[in-house]
Each structure stands twice: as structure tokens, then as C-alpha cells.
Tab-separated table of C-alpha atoms in Angstrom:
chain	number	residue	atom	x	y	z
A	1135	MET	CA	-0.526	20.798	1.111
A	1136	GLU	CA	-1.763	20.259	4.667
A	1137	HIS	CA	-0.218	17.507	6.765
A	1138	ARG	CA	-1.597	14.744	8.957
A	1139	SER	CA	-0.123	12.838	11.865
A	1140	LEU	CA	1.158	9.340	11.102
A	1141	GLY	CA	-0.705	7.623	13.920
A	1142	ARG	CA	0.843	8.507	17.271
A	1143	THR	CA	4.402	8.773	15.985
A	1144	GLY	CA	4.393	12.572	16.010
A	1145	VAL	CA	5.575	12.513	12.391
A	1146	SER	CA	3.661	14.779	9.998
A	1147	VAL	CA	3.014	13.480	6.499
A	1148	SER	CA	1.241	14.785	3.426
A	1149	PRO	CA	-2.188	13.212	2.770
A	1150	LEU	CA	-0.822	11.907	-0.517
A	1151	CYS	CA	2.037	9.431	-0.318
A	1152	LEU	CA	3.946	8.878	-3.548
A	1153	GLY	CA	4.064	5.149	-4.247
A	1154	ALA	CA	7.054	4.063	-6.320
A	1155	MET	CA	5.894	0.640	-7.525
A	1156	MET	CA	5.611	1.822	-11.139
A	1157	PHE	CA	9.132	3.240	-11.322
A	1158	GLY	CA	11.391	0.754	-13.085
A	1159	ALA	CA	10.724	-2.389	-15.090
A	1160	TRP	CA	7.242	-2.884	-13.618
A	1161	GLY	CA	6.029	0.383	-15.127
A	1162	ASN	CA	8.238	3.240	-16.287
A	1163	PRO	CA	11.730	2.005	-17.200
A	1164	ASP	CA	13.005	5.543	-17.903
A	1165	HIS	CA	14.899	6.504	-14.748
A	1166	ASP	CA	15.210	10.187	-15.649
A	1167	ASP	CA	11.478	10.463	-16.317
A	1168	SER	CA	10.666	8.656	-13.071
A	1169	ILE	CA	12.921	11.053	-11.169
A	1170	ARG	CA	11.143	14.024	-12.765
A	1171	ILE	CA	7.817	12.615	-11.556
A	1172	ILE	CA	9.173	12.218	-8.023
A	1173	HIS	CA	10.540	15.770	-8.040
A	1174	ARG	CA	7.212	17.151	-9.291
A	1175	ALA	CA	5.396	15.406	-6.431
A	1176	LEU	CA	7.839	16.803	-3.876
A	1177	ASP	CA	7.528	20.293	-5.344
A	1178	ALA	CA	3.728	19.983	-5.068
A	1179	GLY	CA	4.018	19.402	-1.312
A	1180	VAL	CA	4.229	15.615	-1.040
A	1181	ASN	CA	6.735	14.732	1.695
A	1182	PHE	CA	6.020	11.002	1.934
A	1183	VAL	CA	7.430	8.349	-0.439
A	1184	ASP	CA	6.772	4.604	-0.259
A	1185	THR	CA	8.585	1.860	-2.151
A	1186	ALA	CA	9.600	-1.790	-1.574
A	1187	ASP	CA	12.602	-3.990	-2.218
A	1188	VAL	CA	10.550	-6.307	-4.423
A	1189	TYR	CA	9.392	-3.580	-6.835
A	1190	ALA	CA	11.305	-4.458	-10.001
A	1191	ARG	CA	13.781	-6.374	-7.811
A	1192	GLY	CA	15.290	-3.263	-6.221
A	1193	GLU	CA	15.168	-0.974	-9.250
A	1194	SER	CA	12.413	1.171	-7.740
A	1195	GLU	CA	14.475	1.750	-4.598
A	1196	GLU	CA	17.467	2.709	-6.742
A	1197	ILE	CA	15.401	5.297	-8.641
A	1198	VAL	CA	13.998	6.734	-5.420
A	1199	GLY	CA	17.487	6.910	-3.951
A	1200	LYS	CA	18.762	8.912	-6.915
A	1201	ALA	CA	15.723	11.205	-6.843
A	1202	LEU	CA	16.114	12.050	-3.149
A	1203	GLU	CA	19.764	13.102	-3.317
A	1204	GLY	CA	19.899	16.563	-1.748
A	1205	ARG	CA	16.280	16.240	-0.542
A	1206	ARG	CA	16.435	13.291	1.837
A	1207	GLU	CA	16.125	15.271	5.094
A	1208	ARG	CA	12.697	16.652	4.160
A	1209	VAL	CA	11.172	13.353	3.014
A	1210	VAL	CA	9.541	10.657	5.126
A	1211	LEU	CA	10.857	7.556	3.357
A	1212	ALA	CA	9.154	4.174	3.620
A	1213	THR	CA	10.078	0.826	2.132
A	1214	LYS	CA	9.137	-2.801	2.671
A	1215	VAL	CA	10.607	-6.285	2.993
A	1216	HIS	CA	9.157	-9.789	2.529
A	1217	GLY	CA	8.888	-10.476	-1.208
A	1218	THR	CA	11.097	-12.882	-3.144
A	1219	MET	CA	14.381	-11.262	-4.227
A	1220	GLY	CA	16.306	-14.238	-5.562
A	1221	ASP	CA	16.406	-17.970	-6.230
A	1222	ASP	CA	17.643	-18.860	-2.752
A	1223	PRO	CA	14.675	-19.916	-0.570
A	1224	ASN	CA	15.993	-17.663	2.215
A	1225	GLU	CA	15.969	-14.554	0.012
A	1226	ARG	CA	12.412	-13.762	1.053
A	1227	GLY	CA	10.117	-13.764	4.064
A	1228	ASN	CA	10.033	-12.374	7.575
A	1229	SER	CA	12.942	-14.144	9.275
A	1230	ARG	CA	15.634	-12.288	11.223
A	1231	ARG	CA	18.203	-13.677	8.795
A	1232	TRP	CA	16.524	-12.077	5.795
A	1233	ILE	CA	15.220	-8.850	7.339
A	1234	VAL	CA	18.625	-7.758	8.633
A	1235	ARG	CA	20.380	-8.622	5.379
A	1236	GLU	CA	17.751	-7.006	3.177
A	1237	CYS	CA	17.541	-3.834	5.243
A	1238	GLU	CA	21.235	-3.272	4.514
A	1239	ALA	CA	20.575	-3.822	0.797
A	1240	SER	CA	17.664	-1.359	0.815
A	1241	LEU	CA	19.788	1.260	2.567
A	1242	ARG	CA	22.421	0.917	-0.170
A	1243	ARG	CA	19.894	1.124	-2.994
A	1244	LEU	CA	18.143	4.102	-1.396
A	1245	ARG	CA	21.474	5.868	-0.770
A	1246	THR	CA	20.504	6.702	2.792
A	1247	ASP	CA	21.667	5.972	6.337
A	1248	TRP	CA	18.168	5.389	7.693
A	1249	ILE	CA	14.659	4.334	6.712
A	1250	ASP	CA	11.840	6.289	8.329
A	1251	LEU	CA	9.226	3.525	8.049
A	1252	TYR	CA	10.288	-0.089	7.472
A	1253	GLN	CA	7.299	-2.327	6.748
A	1254	ILE	CA	6.702	-6.054	6.564
A	1255	HIS	CA	5.045	-6.428	3.167
A	1256	ARG	CA	2.854	-9.408	4.089
A	1257	TRP	CA	2.247	-11.595	7.120
A	1258	ASP	CA	3.951	-15.001	6.958
A	1259	HIS	CA	2.082	-17.681	8.899
A	1260	GLU	CA	5.251	-19.787	9.095
A	1261	THR	CA	7.278	-17.116	10.923
A	1262	ASP	CA	6.734	-16.224	14.580
A	1263	HIS	CA	5.877	-12.580	15.244
A	1264	ASP	CA	8.645	-12.390	17.835
A	1265	GLU	CA	11.224	-13.471	15.263
A	1266	THR	CA	10.176	-10.611	12.993
A	1267	LEU	CA	9.687	-7.967	15.676
A	1268	GLY	CA	12.967	-8.894	17.352
A	1269	ALA	CA	14.907	-8.232	14.148
A	1270	LEU	CA	13.045	-4.976	13.506
A	1271	THR	CA	13.643	-3.836	17.083
A	1272	ASP	CA	17.389	-4.351	16.664
A	1273	LEU	CA	17.319	-2.269	13.462
A	1274	VAL	CA	15.525	0.561	15.264
A	1275	ARG	CA	18.002	0.475	18.163
A	1276	ALA	CA	20.895	0.463	15.692
A	1277	GLY	CA	19.563	3.706	14.189
A	1278	LYS	CA	18.919	2.195	10.761
A	1279	VAL	CA	15.120	2.352	11.043
A	1280	ARG	CA	12.951	4.947	12.799
A	1281	TYR	CA	9.529	3.235	12.849
A	1282	ILE	CA	8.184	-0.150	11.814
A	1283	GLY	CA	4.925	-1.082	10.138
A	1284	SER	CA	2.923	-3.855	8.536
A	1285	SER	CA	1.252	-4.125	5.153
A	1286	THR	CA	-1.946	-5.990	4.280
A	1287	TYR	CA	-2.047	-7.801	7.612
A	1288	PRO	CA	-5.306	-9.516	8.617
A	1289	PRO	CA	-6.896	-8.001	11.725
A	1290	SER	CA	-6.122	-11.006	13.934
A	1291	GLU	CA	-2.401	-10.656	13.169
A	1292	ILE	CA	-2.411	-6.901	13.748
A	1293	VAL	CA	-3.637	-7.663	17.262
A	1294	ALA	CA	-1.235	-10.590	17.724
A	1295	ALA	CA	1.754	-8.463	16.712
A	1296	GLN	CA	0.766	-5.731	19.175
A	1297	TRP	CA	0.461	-8.293	21.987
A	1298	VAL	CA	3.839	-9.846	21.206
A	1299	ALA	CA	5.496	-6.431	21.143
A	1300	GLU	CA	4.060	-5.532	24.545
A	1301	ARG	CA	4.838	-8.863	26.207
A	1302	ARG	CA	8.350	-9.266	24.785
A	1303	GLY	CA	9.417	-5.620	25.027
A	1304	ARG	CA	9.725	-5.205	21.263
A	1305	GLU	CA	9.151	-2.174	19.066
A	1306	ARG	CA	5.548	-2.271	17.857
A	1307	PHE	CA	4.061	-1.703	14.452
A	1308	MET	CA	3.148	1.984	14.259
A	1309	CYS	CA	1.539	1.863	10.830
A	1310	GLU	CA	-0.499	-0.473	8.636
A	1311	GLN	CA	-0.692	-0.315	4.846
A	1312	PRO	CA	-3.985	-1.944	3.763
A	1313	PRO	CA	-5.801	-1.952	0.409
A	1314	TYR	CA	-8.639	0.562	0.512
A	1315	SER	CA	-10.845	2.142	-2.127
A	1316	MET	CA	-14.485	2.666	-3.028
A	1317	LEU	CA	-14.397	-0.852	-4.499
A	1318	VAL	CA	-12.293	-2.518	-1.795
A	1319	ARG	CA	-13.910	-1.691	1.539
A	1320	GLY	CA	-13.324	-4.844	3.557
A	1321	VAL	CA	-10.824	-3.126	5.872
A	1322	GLU	CA	-13.551	-0.792	7.146
A	1323	ALA	CA	-14.986	-3.636	9.229
A	1324	GLU	CA	-12.007	-4.417	11.469
A	1325	VAL	CA	-8.603	-3.280	10.197
A	1326	LEU	CA	-9.226	0.472	10.208
A	1327	PRO	CA	-10.985	0.480	13.617
A	1328	LEU	CA	-8.113	-1.577	15.054
A	1329	CYS	CA	-5.562	0.893	13.720
A	1330	ARG	CA	-7.385	3.727	15.463
A	1331	GLN	CA	-7.576	1.668	18.659
A	1332	TYR	CA	-3.817	1.036	18.684
A	1333	GLY	CA	-2.836	4.513	17.493
A	1334	MET	CA	-1.415	3.174	14.244
A	1335	GLY	CA	-1.083	5.319	11.166
A	1336	VAL	CA	-2.751	4.067	7.984
A	1337	ILE	CA	-1.297	4.550	4.504
A	1338	SER	CA	-3.733	2.851	2.190
A	1339	TRP	CA	-2.702	1.391	-1.140
A	1340	GLY	CA	-4.832	1.105	-4.256
A	1341	PRO	CA	-7.166	4.120	-3.831
A	1342	LEU	CA	-7.933	3.810	-7.549
A	1343	GLY	CA	-8.826	0.138	-7.167
A	1344	GLY	CA	-5.867	-1.056	-9.225
A	1345	GLY	CA	-6.954	1.086	-12.199
A	1346	TRP	CA	-10.684	0.366	-12.059
A	1347	LEU	CA	-11.405	3.884	-10.803
A	1348	THR	CA	-9.367	5.814	-13.363
A	1349	GLY	CA	-12.314	6.258	-15.714
A	1350	ARG	CA	-10.958	3.811	-18.266
A	1351	TRP	CA	-13.178	0.904	-17.190
A	1352	ARG	CA	-16.731	1.583	-18.403
A	1353	LYS	CA	-19.639	-0.641	-19.378
A	1354	GLY	CA	-20.035	-1.082	-23.108
A	1355	GLN	CA	-16.367	-0.359	-23.774
A	1356	GLU	CA	-13.425	-2.635	-24.435
A	1357	PRO	CA	-11.364	-3.254	-21.280
A	1358	PRO	CA	-8.170	-1.161	-21.363
A	1359	ALA	CA	-4.850	-2.866	-22.068
A	1360	SER	CA	-2.916	-3.224	-18.840
A	1361	THR	CA	0.245	-5.042	-17.772
A	1362	ARG	CA	-1.291	-5.277	-14.301
A	1363	ALA	CA	-4.355	-7.029	-15.717
A	1364	GLU	CA	-2.049	-9.467	-17.488
A	1365	ARG	CA	-0.177	-10.220	-14.238
A	1366	LEU	CA	-3.333	-10.420	-12.084
A	1367	PRO	CA	-6.126	-11.786	-14.298
A	1368	HIS	CA	-8.210	-12.887	-11.304
A	1369	ARG	CA	-8.749	-9.206	-10.460
A	1370	TYR	CA	-9.672	-8.089	-13.982
A	1371	ASP	CA	-11.045	-11.012	-16.013
A	1372	LEU	CA	-14.601	-9.970	-16.887
A	1373	SER	CA	-15.671	-13.594	-17.342
A	1374	LEU	CA	-15.571	-13.860	-13.544
A	1375	PRO	CA	-18.877	-12.877	-11.871
A	1376	ALA	CA	-17.132	-10.856	-9.148
A	1377	ASN	CA	-15.413	-8.710	-11.756
A	1378	GLN	CA	-18.656	-8.184	-13.615
A	1379	ARG	CA	-20.200	-6.875	-10.394
A	1380	LYS	CA	-17.161	-4.682	-9.930
A	1381	LEU	CA	-17.607	-3.256	-13.435
A	1382	GLU	CA	-21.246	-2.448	-12.688
A	1383	ALA	CA	-20.243	-0.658	-9.485
A	1384	THR	CA	-17.475	1.192	-11.320
A	1385	GLU	CA	-19.953	2.438	-13.901
A	1386	ALA	CA	-22.317	3.669	-11.186
A	1387	LEU	CA	-19.459	5.443	-9.379
A	1388	ALA	CA	-18.308	7.058	-12.641
A	1389	GLN	CA	-21.802	8.399	-13.229
A	1390	LEU	CA	-21.927	9.661	-9.644
A	1391	ALA	CA	-18.653	11.546	-10.151
A	1392	GLU	CA	-20.029	13.143	-13.301
A	1393	GLU	CA	-23.151	14.243	-11.437
A	1394	ALA	CA	-20.970	15.721	-8.685
A	1395	GLY	CA	-18.875	17.640	-11.217
A	1396	MET	CA	-15.551	15.971	-10.497
A	1397	SER	CA	-13.319	13.333	-12.023
A	1398	LEU	CA	-13.693	9.744	-10.887
A	1399	ILE	CA	-10.016	9.855	-9.849
A	1400	HIS	CA	-10.619	12.794	-7.516
A	1401	LEU	CA	-13.738	11.173	-6.071
A	1402	ALA	CA	-11.867	7.920	-5.435
A	1403	ILE	CA	-8.881	9.460	-3.662
A	1404	ALA	CA	-10.998	11.937	-1.690
A	1405	PHE	CA	-13.186	9.058	-0.488
A	1406	VAL	CA	-10.168	7.266	0.993
A	1407	LEU	CA	-8.843	10.450	2.609
A	1408	HIS	CA	-12.222	11.070	4.220
A	1409	HIS	CA	-11.904	8.048	6.535
A	1410	PRO	CA	-10.753	9.206	10.010
A	1411	ALA	CA	-8.215	6.369	10.337
A	1412	VAL	CA	-6.358	7.183	7.109
A	1413	SER	CA	-3.128	9.174	7.411
A	1414	ALA	CA	-2.333	9.146	3.695
A	1415	ALA	CA	-3.444	7.562	0.449
A	1416	ILE	CA	-0.732	6.056	-1.726
A	1417	ILE	CA	-0.837	7.223	-5.320
A	1418	GLY	CA	1.259	5.252	-7.807
A	1419	PRO	CA	1.634	7.174	-11.073
A	1420	ARG	CA	3.592	5.760	-13.981
A	1421	THR	CA	3.561	8.995	-15.986
A	1422	MET	CA	3.586	12.723	-15.274
A	1423	GLU	CA	0.065	12.967	-16.680
A	1424	GLN	CA	-1.176	10.408	-14.166
A	1425	LEU	CA	0.462	12.295	-11.305
A	1426	GLU	CA	-1.091	15.598	-12.352
A	1427	SER	CA	-4.531	13.976	-12.543
A	1428	GLN	CA	-4.255	12.868	-8.906
A	1429	LEU	CA	-2.631	15.779	-7.041
A	1430	GLY	CA	-5.799	17.881	-6.934
A	1431	ALA	CA	-7.728	15.259	-4.985
A	1432	VAL	CA	-6.464	16.676	-1.672
A	1433	ASP	CA	-8.626	19.769	-2.197
A	1434	VAL	CA	-11.869	17.846	-2.842
A	1435	GLN	CA	-14.550	17.900	-0.158
A	1436	LEU	CA	-17.253	15.222	-0.038
A	1437	ASP	CA	-20.566	15.934	1.658
A	1438	PRO	CA	-22.520	13.312	3.646
A	1439	ALA	CA	-25.128	12.910	0.906
A	1440	LEU	CA	-22.453	11.991	-1.634
A	1441	LEU	CA	-20.851	9.532	0.777
A	1442	ASP	CA	-24.279	7.968	1.336
A	1443	ARG	CA	-24.615	7.469	-2.426
A	1444	ILE	CA	-21.257	5.683	-2.498
A	1445	ASP	CA	-22.434	3.418	0.344
A	1446	GLU	CA	-25.508	2.516	-1.711
A	1447	ILE	CA	-23.329	1.447	-4.650
A	1448	VAL	CA	-20.724	-0.503	-2.632
A	1449	ALA	CA	-21.717	-1.618	0.849
A	1450	PRO	CA	-19.355	-0.541	3.657
A	1451	GLY	CA	-16.983	-3.213	4.926
A	1452	THR	CA	-17.200	-5.422	1.824
A	1453	ASN	CA	-14.944	-6.643	-0.988
A	1454	PHE	CA	-16.028	-8.183	-4.268
A	1455	SER	CA	-13.583	-11.102	-3.884
A	1456	PHE	CA	-10.574	-12.370	-1.923
A	1457	ALA	CA	-8.418	-11.308	-4.870
A	1458	ASP	CA	-9.088	-7.641	-4.159
A	1459	ALA	CA	-7.868	-7.908	-0.561
A	1460	GLY	CA	-4.245	-8.308	-1.654
A	1461	TRP	CA	-3.896	-11.387	0.538
A	1462	THR	CA	-5.601	-14.759	0.768
A	1463	PRO	CA	-5.792	-16.597	4.120
A	1464	PRO	CA	-3.513	-19.669	4.064
A	1465	ALA	CA	-6.386	-21.976	5.002
A	1466	VAL	CA	-8.319	-20.764	1.970
A	1467	GLU	CA	-5.387	-20.878	-0.433
A	1468	ASP	CA	-3.980	-24.272	0.655
A	1469	ALA	CA	-6.510	-27.124	0.775
A	1470	ALA	CA	-4.156	-29.230	2.898
A	1471	LEU	CA	-4.654	-26.825	5.803
A	1472	ARG	CA	-8.375	-27.530	5.995
A	1473	ARG	CA	-8.421	-31.304	5.327
A	1474	ARG	CA	-7.336	-34.210	7.472
A	1475	GLY	CA	-4.610	-36.268	5.880
């Protein structure tokens, strides 16, 4: 498997990054089976693994830690912090207090002395960038973290974080992890160009559109059963007009893949990898079968005519709804922020 540079870090990563969200209670509760899937990915040439503390409340990190015993030196290991990990209101967020404490917990669960890429899982409008970057800088200087990154940050905050880092002498975010797929193209407008401008790597999540682009969602068929759809109905409920439009686009993309002689899964992942800003696409298999269906996407080439057809089905730089962006602006989510008291 060929490698790509992770932004301007000088670190080489495989174009497929193994996402570990589905290992543990959120997906595959069988630790031994999850470890076999991780080992198969590594044996296939994947050298990049991404998890998060919040995935099954640390269980995913524990599985990854067990799987990497004896292989840690050859793996670029990424994890994230921000999500709620307990009942205490301070067991979440982007404060120095929580980041430092939770980094230590992630290191223990991952059975490692260092994290290659430590990412802030979401921007928190109540926490100053300098508070967050100051804590991350201390972790880098202590040797516990090599590089820092952001995940699903809006473009304005990507810029703000870079400015704060420069003005305050902090470590800067070297990578962004945005949602990106043939169905979720909003980041093409500003986020991906900004990442290229600042020399940031991009590891995009959701190349299969949260399951929409697996081939299981087709017009005229019953929607597939999915725990993800149960947890996130606003992204899958077909009574919502945006999701109906998404289903229509999915059907057109599935037919396009058939015409091109490839699986929809391969088309979807290859599309993401074709963008010049993308360092790696995160694949998140729950089973060995799912992993095997995705590995071959790195060998797929897409010609300009095929990419033009995709643009005709889903316009560049657009999303079907806020729900697909993985983040909703506070002023949209909270009415109090846009109304005078």
C-alpha cells in the first residue's frame, strides 16, 4: 500500500486509516474478533489507526491497545478527547483540566507511552482556544503527544486556532478530521482548501456516508436495520425531505458504480481519496467482511468523466442537512443565542 504525507508533519501514512469506533459496545463487542480485524488491516499495509476516548467509554482504546502490543512502533496511532466520559460535568470538553487528565487515561488504555496524533473531537465555543492549545502544547513538550489535531471544526475556528497558536507560541493543529463523502461535500467549500493553505493533513471520516454508500440503501427497498440509524434518526429517517433527497442521490450513485463496473463502496472511498487535500480516509469496519470489502478501494482510479458524473448527482461543496456535517453551529442549535432576552 502506497503512503501519503500527513500534511507537513513529514509522517507517512497509509491512504486508509483504520477507524476503531465500531470496536466494543458500540459495534463489535467481541474483543478477540476486533483484534483480528485490526491485525488483518495492519497486515494489508494499513499503518494508521484512529480511535477516541468516548468510543464505548474507553473500550475501543482498550481493544486497540491490546491489538498493537508488539506492533506499536510501526503504527501511527491517533485518538481524540472532548466527549462526555462520566457524570461529573468536568469529565468532558476542551479545558486544560480535562485534557491533561484524559490524555493520561488514554495512554493507559492504549498501553503506550505516547500518542502520535491527539485530536480535539469537537470545537467548544465556551472554551478559549489558548486554554486548549496551551494544554496540548504541554503534552507535546512532555513527550506524551507527537502532533495535535482537530476534528469537525468549522472553518472559522480552524483559522482562529492557527492564529492563536502563532501569536501565543503554542503548538498548532497539524491535522483536521472532517466528515467527507460523495453525499457530504460541504467541507470542499472552505475546510479542505484551508487545510491545504495551512499545510494540515486531512483524515476524513464517514467516506461511506454513515452507511448510505454501502449498497444497502436503495430505492424501493426496506431501509436496513442499523443501530446507528436508531441513535441518529435525524440522519436516516426517510420521512424527512433531506433524507429522501439523500436516498435519491444514493440510488443514482449506486447505478453509476454499476455502470463503471465497481462496487459502490470502492467508488465512495476512491472519491474521497481523489481530493488533493486528503491524506487518508477513515474506514470503520465492524466485521472482517466489511474490512475486506473496503481494502481494495486504494487501487481504484477514477477518471475525470466519472468525477463529473458524481458532481452532477451531488453538487460540490454541499450537504443535504446540518445533521450530516457532524456538528451544528451553537447559534443554530440554541435559540437563546440568536434572540434578545
